[in-house]
Amino acid sequence: MRGRIVAGNWKMNKTFEEAEDLLYEIAESLTEEDLEKATVVICPPSPYLEMAHDVAKENGFYTGAQNMSNKESGAFTGEISAAMISSVGAAFVIVGHSERRAYFGETDELLCEKVEIALKNNLVPVFCCGERLEERNAGAHFAVVKKQVQTALFNLGDEDFSKVVIAYEPVWAIGTGVNATPEQAQEMHNFIRNLVAEKFGKKMAEEKIILYGGSCNATNASALFAQPDVDGGLIGGASLKASEFLGIIRGFDK
Ligand code: PEP
């Protein structure tokens, strides 16, 4: 069976103390059974990564950064490198979140560089793709996602590509309370898996972890996760409350 992941993206929320409290609340609630259902990842704000890793490593979960530089090191004031993220114990990094694309002008060409640097530094890139509402309404959603995935990821060799996690996050579903229906998610995940199969072969496609993100919560997670091509979730708002986040993990049947 391919891997399953539930990752919480805390975005720019929580003070250090609040973050520590939430991490311990999650750690105390997580059972062995939860950890068998999915790999659990928390992506806190970067200043808390080291503290979060200390809690995570004792409690069977992982940490990730929400973003990283496309440069290795040097005079890039304010940026955070893949090596820095890796050096504080993080195993994952979110690349190309729609908020980065919309507010910071990140393009798929830039994301292609970030993915490569993440992999070079032993970080698993969680590459986000997804269409805007007007693109879906115009029937362009498949073409948009295809271009994002192909431009940012299809230059990778087999070994590197095998390590990448893809997150389908329709922009219209992020933070809106309107999730993609399980059928819409399945349709797009299956489309992405087929793209992977065409480029990298059937085995790679079957093993590729594809997460859903966009207003996923403890109520709708089980229907989304029951879809054959949905391998877990990238969770924003609902990852800020331990009970809700745990409820999402428990959305997997077994
Ligand atoms: C996200 O930001 O990746 C996300 C999925 O947000 P939300 O769950 O709040 O829609």
PDB file of C-alpha atoms and ligand atoms in Angstrom:
ATOM      1  CA  MET A   1       0.000   0.000   0.000  1.00  0.00           C
ATOM      2  CA  ARG A   2       1.311   3.491  -0.757  1.00  0.00           C
ATOM      3  CA  GLY A   3       2.029   5.862   2.093  1.00  0.00           C
ATOM      4  CA  ARG A   4      -0.529   8.192   3.597  1.00  0.00           C
ATOM      5  CA  ILE A   5       0.164  11.594   5.068  1.00  0.00           C
ATOM      6  CA  VAL A   6      -1.789  14.134   7.082  1.00  0.00           C
ATOM      7  CA  ALA A   7       0.156  17.408   7.240  1.00  0.00           C
ATOM      8  CA  GLY A   8      -0.847  20.516   9.153  1.00  0.00           C
ATOM      9  CA  ASN A   9       0.080  23.887   7.660  1.00  0.00           C
ATOM     10  CA  TRP A  10      -0.149  26.378  10.512  1.00  0.00           C
ATOM     11  CA  LYS A  11       0.604  29.330   8.203  1.00  0.00           C
ATOM     12  CA  MET A  12       1.450  32.592  10.057  1.00  0.00           C
ATOM     13  CA  ASN A  13      -0.388  31.712  13.264  1.00  0.00           C
ATOM     14  CA  LYS A  14       0.492  31.160  16.938  1.00  0.00           C
ATOM     15  CA  THR A  15       3.041  32.690  19.284  1.00  0.00           C
ATOM     16  CA  PHE A  16       5.855  30.430  20.499  1.00  0.00           C
ATOM     17  CA  GLU A  17       3.961  29.527  23.669  1.00  0.00           C
ATOM     18  CA  GLU A  18       0.720  28.837  21.817  1.00  0.00           C
ATOM     19  CA  ALA A  19       2.596  26.695  19.319  1.00  0.00           C
ATOM     20  CA  GLU A  20       4.253  24.711  22.109  1.00  0.00           C
ATOM     21  CA  ASP A  21       0.882  24.152  23.803  1.00  0.00           C
ATOM     22  CA  LEU A  22      -0.725  22.954  20.586  1.00  0.00           C
ATOM     23  CA  LEU A  23       2.169  20.624  19.807  1.00  0.00           C
ATOM     24  CA  TYR A  24       1.938  19.007  23.231  1.00  0.00           C
ATOM     25  CA  GLU A  25      -1.834  18.732  22.926  1.00  0.00           C
ATOM     26  CA  ILE A  26      -1.441  16.940  19.588  1.00  0.00           C
ATOM     27  CA  ALA A  27       1.380  14.761  20.955  1.00  0.00           C
ATOM     28  CA  GLU A  28      -0.675  13.730  23.979  1.00  0.00           C
ATOM     29  CA  SER A  29      -3.723  12.886  21.868  1.00  0.00           C
ATOM     30  CA  LEU A  30      -1.933  10.914  19.147  1.00  0.00           C
ATOM     31  CA  THR A  31      -2.282   7.167  19.637  1.00  0.00           C
ATOM     32  CA  GLU A  32      -0.293   4.304  18.137  1.00  0.00           C
ATOM     33  CA  GLU A  33      -3.328   3.574  16.010  1.00  0.00           C
ATOM     34  CA  ASP A  34      -3.346   7.147  14.642  1.00  0.00           C
ATOM     35  CA  LEU A  35       0.323   6.874  13.727  1.00  0.00           C
ATOM     36  CA  GLU A  36      -0.335   3.601  11.910  1.00  0.00           C
ATOM     37  CA  LYS A  37      -3.014   5.276   9.790  1.00  0.00           C
ATOM     38  CA  ALA A  38      -0.785   7.996   8.403  1.00  0.00           C
ATOM     39  CA  THR A  39       2.517   9.813   8.645  1.00  0.00           C
ATOM     40  CA  VAL A  40       1.717  12.945  10.622  1.00  0.00           C
ATOM     41  CA  VAL A  41       3.546  16.168   9.790  1.00  0.00           C
ATOM     42  CA  ILE A  42       3.311  19.583  11.419  1.00  0.00           C
ATOM     43  CA  CYS A  43       4.501  22.650   9.516  1.00  0.00           C
ATOM     44  CA  PRO A  44       4.734  25.448  12.075  1.00  0.00           C
ATOM     45  CA  PRO A  45       6.169  28.912  11.430  1.00  0.00           C
ATOM     46  CA  SER A  46       9.916  28.537  10.803  1.00  0.00           C
ATOM     47  CA  PRO A  47      11.132  30.082  14.101  1.00  0.00           C
ATOM     48  CA  TYR A  48       9.468  27.188  15.925  1.00  0.00           C
ATOM     49  CA  LEU A  49      10.829  24.357  13.784  1.00  0.00           C
ATOM     50  CA  GLU A  50      13.545  23.272  16.208  1.00  0.00           C
ATOM     51  CA  MET A  51      11.218  23.265  19.213  1.00  0.00           C
ATOM     52  CA  ALA A  52       8.557  21.456  17.169  1.00  0.00           C
ATOM     53  CA  HIS A  53      11.065  18.825  16.089  1.00  0.00           C
ATOM     54  CA  ASP A  54      12.001  18.151  19.725  1.00  0.00           C
ATOM     55  CA  VAL A  55       8.355  17.385  20.497  1.00  0.00           C
ATOM     56  CA  ALA A  56       7.731  15.521  17.245  1.00  0.00           C
ATOM     57  CA  LYS A  57      10.694  13.157  17.476  1.00  0.00           C
ATOM     58  CA  GLU A  58       9.606  11.975  20.921  1.00  0.00           C
ATOM     59  CA  ASN A  59       6.068  11.379  19.765  1.00  0.00           C
ATOM     60  CA  GLY A  60       6.280   9.689  16.395  1.00  0.00           C
ATOM     61  CA  PHE A  61       5.491  12.565  14.091  1.00  0.00           C
ATOM     62  CA  TYR A  62       7.463  14.824  11.746  1.00  0.00           C
ATOM     63  CA  THR A  63       7.961  18.496  11.031  1.00  0.00           C
ATOM     64  CA  GLY A  64       8.105  20.504   7.844  1.00  0.00           C
ATOM     65  CA  ALA A  65       8.689  24.083   6.779  1.00  0.00           C
ATOM     66  CA  GLN A  66       6.049  26.104   4.951  1.00  0.00           C
ATOM     67  CA  ASN A  67       8.458  27.569   2.416  1.00  0.00           C
ATOM     68  CA  MET A  68      12.153  27.837   1.587  1.00  0.00           C
ATOM     69  CA  SER A  69      14.502  29.802  -0.630  1.00  0.00           C
ATOM     70  CA  ASN A  70      15.386  28.770  -4.167  1.00  0.00           C
ATOM     71  CA  LYS A  71      18.998  29.694  -3.348  1.00  0.00           C
ATOM     72  CA  GLU A  72      21.480  27.495  -1.497  1.00  0.00           C
ATOM     73  CA  SER A  73      22.987  30.237   0.727  1.00  0.00           C
ATOM     74  CA  GLY A  74      24.406  33.741   0.661  1.00  0.00           C
ATOM     75  CA  ALA A  75      23.258  37.357   0.570  1.00  0.00           C
ATOM     76  CA  PHE A  76      19.493  36.844   0.497  1.00  0.00           C
ATOM     77  CA  THR A  77      18.321  38.750   3.550  1.00  0.00           C
ATOM     78  CA  GLY A  78      15.284  37.248   5.225  1.00  0.00           C
ATOM     79  CA  GLU A  79      15.369  33.987   3.312  1.00  0.00           C
ATOM     80  CA  ILE A  80      15.590  30.507   4.842  1.00  0.00           C
ATOM     81  CA  SER A  81      17.547  27.787   3.072  1.00  0.00           C
ATOM     82  CA  ALA A  82      16.828  24.095   2.669  1.00  0.00           C
ATOM     83  CA  ALA A  83      20.009  23.277   4.590  1.00  0.00           C
ATOM     84  CA  MET A  84      18.836  25.413   7.531  1.00  0.00           C
ATOM     85  CA  ILE A  85      15.450  23.700   7.575  1.00  0.00           C
ATOM     86  CA  SER A  86      17.058  20.304   7.420  1.00  0.00           C
ATOM     87  CA  SER A  87      19.533  21.213  10.174  1.00  0.00           C
ATOM     88  CA  VAL A  88      16.716  21.773  12.676  1.00  0.00           C
ATOM     89  CA  GLY A  89      15.282  18.333  12.067  1.00  0.00           C
ATOM     90  CA  ALA A  90      12.515  19.015   9.555  1.00  0.00           C
ATOM     91  CA  ALA A  91      11.875  16.273   7.034  1.00  0.00           C
ATOM     92  CA  PHE A  92       9.365  18.037   4.769  1.00  0.00           C
ATOM     93  CA  VAL A  93       8.890  21.403   3.097  1.00  0.00           C
ATOM     94  CA  ILE A  94       5.772  22.795   1.447  1.00  0.00           C
ATOM     95  CA  VAL A  95       6.605  24.169  -1.989  1.00  0.00           C
ATOM     96  CA  GLY A  96       4.322  26.308  -4.120  1.00  0.00           C
ATOM     97  CA  HIS A  97       1.420  26.860  -1.762  1.00  0.00           C
ATOM     98  CA  SER A  98      -1.188  28.972  -3.557  1.00  0.00           C
ATOM     99  CA  GLU A  99      -0.626  31.794  -1.046  1.00  0.00           C
ATOM    100  CA  ARG A 100       3.044  31.880  -2.073  1.00  0.00           C
ATOM    101  CA  ARG A 101       2.023  31.894  -5.714  1.00  0.00           C
ATOM    102  CA  ALA A 102      -0.589  34.634  -5.240  1.00  0.00           C
ATOM    103  CA  TYR A 103       1.130  36.997  -2.764  1.00  0.00           C
ATOM    104  CA  PHE A 104       4.797  36.393  -3.533  1.00  0.00           C
ATOM    105  CA  GLY A 105       4.648  35.818  -7.277  1.00  0.00           C
ATOM    106  CA  GLU A 106       6.074  32.298  -7.172  1.00  0.00           C
ATOM    107  CA  THR A 107       6.095  30.676 -10.589  1.00  0.00           C
ATOM    108  CA  ASP A 108       6.418  27.027 -11.540  1.00  0.00           C
ATOM    109  CA  GLU A 109       9.885  27.755 -12.931  1.00  0.00           C
ATOM    110  CA  LEU A 110      10.970  29.058  -9.513  1.00  0.00           C
ATOM    111  CA  LEU A 111       9.261  26.131  -7.779  1.00  0.00           C
ATOM    112  CA  CYS A 112      11.194  23.752  -9.990  1.00  0.00           C
ATOM    113  CA  GLU A 113      14.414  25.200  -8.482  1.00  0.00           C
ATOM    114  CA  LYS A 114      13.021  24.935  -4.953  1.00  0.00           C
ATOM    115  CA  VAL A 115      12.040  21.297  -5.419  1.00  0.00           C
ATOM    116  CA  GLU A 116      15.534  20.432  -6.632  1.00  0.00           C
ATOM    117  CA  ILE A 117      17.230  22.190  -3.717  1.00  0.00           C
ATOM    118  CA  ALA A 118      14.862  20.604  -1.210  1.00  0.00           C
ATOM    119  CA  LEU A 119      15.699  17.143  -2.523  1.00  0.00           C
ATOM    120  CA  LYS A 120      19.417  17.876  -2.514  1.00  0.00           C
ATOM    121  CA  ASN A 121      19.087  18.657   1.204  1.00  0.00           C
ATOM    122  CA  ASN A 122      17.093  15.522   2.023  1.00  0.00           C
ATOM    123  CA  LEU A 123      13.798  17.320   2.457  1.00  0.00           C
ATOM    124  CA  VAL A 124      10.612  15.844   1.039  1.00  0.00           C
ATOM    125  CA  PRO A 125       8.950  18.567  -1.047  1.00  0.00           C
ATOM    126  CA  VAL A 126       5.171  18.712  -0.720  1.00  0.00           C
ATOM    127  CA  PHE A 127       4.434  20.332  -4.058  1.00  0.00           C
ATOM    128  CA  CYS A 128       1.122  22.197  -4.180  1.00  0.00           C
ATOM    129  CA  CYS A 129      -0.903  22.582  -7.344  1.00  0.00           C
ATOM    130  CA  GLY A 130      -4.469  23.606  -8.017  1.00  0.00           C
ATOM    131  CA  GLU A 131      -6.677  25.835 -10.099  1.00  0.00           C
ATOM    132  CA  ARG A 132      -8.408  29.114  -9.263  1.00  0.00           C
ATOM    133  CA  LEU A 133     -12.189  29.342  -9.342  1.00  0.00           C
ATOM    134  CA  GLU A 134     -12.326  31.181 -12.662  1.00  0.00           C
ATOM    135  CA  GLU A 135     -10.114  28.516 -14.188  1.00  0.00           C
ATOM    136  CA  ARG A 136     -12.428  25.746 -12.993  1.00  0.00           C
ATOM    137  CA  ASN A 137     -15.469  27.663 -14.189  1.00  0.00           C
ATOM    138  CA  ALA A 138     -13.824  28.013 -17.600  1.00  0.00           C
ATOM    139  CA  GLY A 139     -13.167  24.252 -17.693  1.00  0.00           C
ATOM    140  CA  ALA A 140      -9.401  24.864 -17.609  1.00  0.00           C
ATOM    141  CA  HIS A 141      -8.668  23.075 -14.311  1.00  0.00           C
ATOM    142  CA  PHE A 142      -7.038  19.995 -15.812  1.00  0.00           C
ATOM    143  CA  ALA A 143      -4.847  22.060 -18.135  1.00  0.00           C
ATOM    144  CA  VAL A 144      -3.771  24.368 -15.282  1.00  0.00           C
ATOM    145  CA  VAL A 145      -2.793  21.520 -12.967  1.00  0.00           C
ATOM    146  CA  LYS A 146      -1.067  19.649 -15.789  1.00  0.00           C
ATOM    147  CA  LYS A 147       1.109  22.670 -16.575  1.00  0.00           C
ATOM    148  CA  GLN A 148       1.988  23.237 -12.897  1.00  0.00           C
ATOM    149  CA  VAL A 149       2.980  19.616 -12.337  1.00  0.00           C
ATOM    150  CA  GLN A 150       4.861  19.257 -15.615  1.00  0.00           C
ATOM    151  CA  THR A 151       6.801  22.520 -15.300  1.00  0.00           C
ATOM    152  CA  ALA A 152       7.839  22.109 -11.678  1.00  0.00           C
ATOM    153  CA  LEU A 153       8.350  18.343 -11.421  1.00  0.00           C
ATOM    154  CA  PHE A 154       8.760  16.574 -14.741  1.00  0.00           C
ATOM    155  CA  ASN A 155      12.371  17.609 -15.209  1.00  0.00           C
ATOM    156  CA  LEU A 156      13.322  15.410 -12.236  1.00  0.00           C
ATOM    157  CA  GLY A 157      14.923  12.019 -12.647  1.00  0.00           C
ATOM    158  CA  ASP A 158      13.078   8.929 -11.433  1.00  0.00           C
ATOM    159  CA  GLU A 159      14.819   8.701  -8.076  1.00  0.00           C
ATOM    160  CA  ASP A 160      14.201  12.336  -7.175  1.00  0.00           C
ATOM    161  CA  PHE A 161      10.631  12.328  -8.437  1.00  0.00           C
ATOM    162  CA  SER A 162       9.833   9.227  -6.376  1.00  0.00           C
ATOM    163  CA  LYS A 163      10.453  11.276  -3.205  1.00  0.00           C
ATOM    164  CA  VAL A 164       8.101  14.143  -4.046  1.00  0.00           C
ATOM    165  CA  VAL A 165       4.642  14.386  -2.494  1.00  0.00           C
ATOM    166  CA  ILE A 166       1.974  16.160  -4.542  1.00  0.00           C
ATOM    167  CA  ALA A 167      -0.827  18.122  -2.889  1.00  0.00           C
ATOM    168  CA  TYR A 168      -3.856  19.027  -4.976  1.00  0.00           C
ATOM    169  CA  GLU A 169      -5.234  22.198  -3.450  1.00  0.00           C
ATOM    170  CA  PRO A 170      -7.926  23.938  -5.485  1.00  0.00           C
ATOM    171  CA  VAL A 171      -7.478  27.615  -4.654  1.00  0.00           C
ATOM    172  CA  TRP A 172     -11.230  28.150  -4.337  1.00  0.00           C
ATOM    173  CA  ALA A 173     -11.319  25.610  -1.511  1.00  0.00           C
ATOM    174  CA  ILE A 174      -8.467  27.013   0.584  1.00  0.00           C
ATOM    175  CA  GLY A 175      -9.709  28.746   3.710  1.00  0.00           C
ATOM    176  CA  THR A 176     -13.188  29.203   2.236  1.00  0.00           C
ATOM    177  CA  GLY A 177     -15.120  26.459   4.016  1.00  0.00           C
ATOM    178  CA  VAL A 178     -16.028  25.069   0.582  1.00  0.00           C
ATOM    179  CA  ASN A 179     -14.147  21.833   0.052  1.00  0.00           C
ATOM    180  CA  ALA A 180     -13.895  20.001  -3.245  1.00  0.00           C
ATOM    181  CA  THR A 181     -16.430  17.207  -3.271  1.00  0.00           C
ATOM    182  CA  PRO A 182     -14.918  13.739  -2.891  1.00  0.00           C
ATOM    183  CA  GLU A 183     -15.766  13.178  -6.571  1.00  0.00           C
ATOM    184  CA  GLN A 184     -14.007  16.375  -7.685  1.00  0.00           C
ATOM    185  CA  ALA A 185     -10.953  15.487  -5.608  1.00  0.00           C
ATOM    186  CA  GLN A 186     -10.886  11.920  -6.934  1.00  0.00           C
ATOM    187  CA  GLU A 187     -11.247  13.105 -10.533  1.00  0.00           C
ATOM    188  CA  MET A 188      -8.253  15.443 -10.246  1.00  0.00           C
ATOM    189  CA  HIS A 189      -6.103  13.040  -8.218  1.00  0.00           C
ATOM    190  CA  ASN A 190      -6.719  10.353 -10.801  1.00  0.00           C
ATOM    191  CA  PHE A 191      -5.824  12.823 -13.563  1.00  0.00           C
ATOM    192  CA  ILE A 192      -2.536  13.666 -11.791  1.00  0.00           C
ATOM    193  CA  ARG A 193      -1.765   9.973 -11.238  1.00  0.00           C
ATOM    194  CA  ASN A 194      -2.296   9.338 -14.945  1.00  0.00           C
ATOM    195  CA  LEU A 195       0.052  12.210 -15.827  1.00  0.00           C
ATOM    196  CA  VAL A 196       2.674  10.617 -13.584  1.00  0.00           C
ATOM    197  CA  ALA A 197       2.099   7.231 -15.226  1.00  0.00           C
ATOM    198  CA  GLU A 198       2.581   8.690 -18.720  1.00  0.00           C
ATOM    199  CA  LYS A 199       5.863  10.318 -17.760  1.00  0.00           C
ATOM    200  CA  PHE A 200       7.367   7.949 -15.159  1.00  0.00           C
ATOM    201  CA  GLY A 201       5.505   4.693 -15.621  1.00  0.00           C
ATOM    202  CA  LYS A 202       2.733   2.795 -13.897  1.00  0.00           C
ATOM    203  CA  LYS A 203       4.698   1.702 -10.836  1.00  0.00           C
ATOM    204  CA  MET A 204       5.770   5.247  -9.997  1.00  0.00           C
ATOM    205  CA  ALA A 205       2.175   6.430 -10.443  1.00  0.00           C
ATOM    206  CA  GLU A 206       0.812   3.729  -8.183  1.00  0.00           C
ATOM    207  CA  GLU A 207       3.279   4.684  -5.460  1.00  0.00           C
ATOM    208  CA  LYS A 208       2.906   8.461  -5.700  1.00  0.00           C
ATOM    209  CA  ILE A 209       1.374  10.068  -2.612  1.00  0.00           C
ATOM    210  CA  ILE A 210      -1.210  12.670  -3.634  1.00  0.00           C
ATOM    211  CA  LEU A 211      -2.777  14.734  -0.849  1.00  0.00           C
ATOM    212  CA  TYR A 212      -5.930  16.798  -0.940  1.00  0.00           C
ATOM    213  CA  GLY A 213      -6.036  20.285   0.598  1.00  0.00           C
ATOM    214  CA  GLY A 214      -8.788  22.863   0.879  1.00  0.00           C
ATOM    215  CA  SER A 215     -11.240  23.203   3.786  1.00  0.00           C
ATOM    216  CA  CYS A 216     -10.660  19.624   4.848  1.00  0.00           C
ATOM    217  CA  ASN A 217     -11.943  19.044   8.390  1.00  0.00           C
ATOM    218  CA  ALA A 218     -12.887  16.279  10.816  1.00  0.00           C
ATOM    219  CA  THR A 219     -16.362  16.068   9.272  1.00  0.00           C
ATOM    220  CA  ASN A 220     -15.485  15.767   5.579  1.00  0.00           C
ATOM    221  CA  ALA A 221     -12.099  13.993   5.820  1.00  0.00           C
ATOM    222  CA  SER A 222     -13.402  10.434   5.828  1.00  0.00           C
ATOM    223  CA  ALA A 223     -15.361  10.867   2.571  1.00  0.00           C
ATOM    224  CA  LEU A 224     -12.363  12.522   0.910  1.00  0.00           C
ATOM    225  CA  PHE A 225      -9.883   9.927   2.210  1.00  0.00           C
ATOM    226  CA  ALA A 226     -12.156   7.089   1.094  1.00  0.00           C
ATOM    227  CA  GLN A 227     -11.431   8.019  -2.529  1.00  0.00           C
ATOM    228  CA  PRO A 228      -8.976   5.585  -4.115  1.00  0.00           C
ATOM    229  CA  ASP A 229      -6.535   8.246  -5.304  1.00  0.00           C
ATOM    230  CA  VAL A 230      -6.620  10.482  -2.206  1.00  0.00           C
ATOM    231  CA  ASP A 231      -3.740   9.568   0.095  1.00  0.00           C
ATOM    232  CA  GLY A 232      -4.328  12.059   2.886  1.00  0.00           C
ATOM    233  CA  GLY A 233      -4.505  15.780   3.362  1.00  0.00           C
ATOM    234  CA  LEU A 234      -2.674  19.062   3.642  1.00  0.00           C
ATOM    235  CA  ILE A 235      -4.654  20.844   6.313  1.00  0.00           C
ATOM    236  CA  GLY A 236      -4.712  24.587   7.015  1.00  0.00           C
ATOM    237  CA  GLY A 237      -7.282  26.038   9.414  1.00  0.00           C
ATOM    238  CA  ALA A 238      -8.352  22.722  10.888  1.00  0.00           C
ATOM    239  CA  SER A 239      -4.770  21.889  11.900  1.00  0.00           C
ATOM    240  CA  LEU A 240      -4.795  24.713  14.444  1.00  0.00           C
ATOM    241  CA  LYS A 241      -7.070  22.780  16.805  1.00  0.00           C
ATOM    242  CA  ALA A 242      -5.802  19.482  18.179  1.00  0.00           C
ATOM    243  CA  SER A 243      -9.230  17.788  18.325  1.00  0.00           C
ATOM    244  CA  GLU A 244     -10.051  18.761  14.736  1.00  0.00           C
ATOM    245  CA  PHE A 245      -6.626  17.702  13.453  1.00  0.00           C
ATOM    246  CA  LEU A 246      -6.858  14.367  15.254  1.00  0.00           C
ATOM    247  CA  GLY A 247     -10.360  13.910  13.862  1.00  0.00           C
ATOM    248  CA  ILE A 248      -8.949  14.302  10.357  1.00  0.00           C
ATOM    249  CA  ILE A 249      -6.274  11.645  10.932  1.00  0.00           C
ATOM    250  CA  ARG A 250      -9.010   9.371  12.232  1.00  0.00           C
ATOM    251  CA  GLY A 251     -10.866   9.968   8.966  1.00  0.00           C
ATOM    252  CA  PHE A 252      -8.948   7.017   7.561  1.00  0.00           C
ATOM    253  CA  ASP A 253     -10.894   3.793   7.974  1.00  0.00           C
ATOM    254  CA  LYS A 254      -7.925   1.844   9.222  1.00  0.00           C
TER     255      LYS A 254
HETATM  256  C1  PEP B   1      -3.829  25.112   3.050  1.00  0.00           C
HETATM  257  O1  PEP B   1      -3.558  26.285   3.328  1.00  0.00           O
HETATM  258  O2  PEP B   1      -2.969  24.362   2.582  1.00  0.00           O
HETATM  259  C2  PEP B   1      -5.190  24.666   3.304  1.00  0.00           C
HETATM  260  C3  PEP B   1      -5.552  23.533   2.808  1.00  0.00           C
HETATM  261  O3  PEP B   1      -5.966  25.522   4.038  1.00  0.00           O
HETATM  262  P1  PEP B   1      -7.426  25.188   4.630  1.00  0.00           P
HETATM  263  O4  PEP B   1      -7.404  23.791   5.148  1.00  0.00           O
HETATM  264  O5  PEP B   1      -7.623  26.201   5.717  1.00  0.00           O
HETATM  265  O6  PEP B   1      -8.392  25.365   3.511  1.00  0.00           O
END
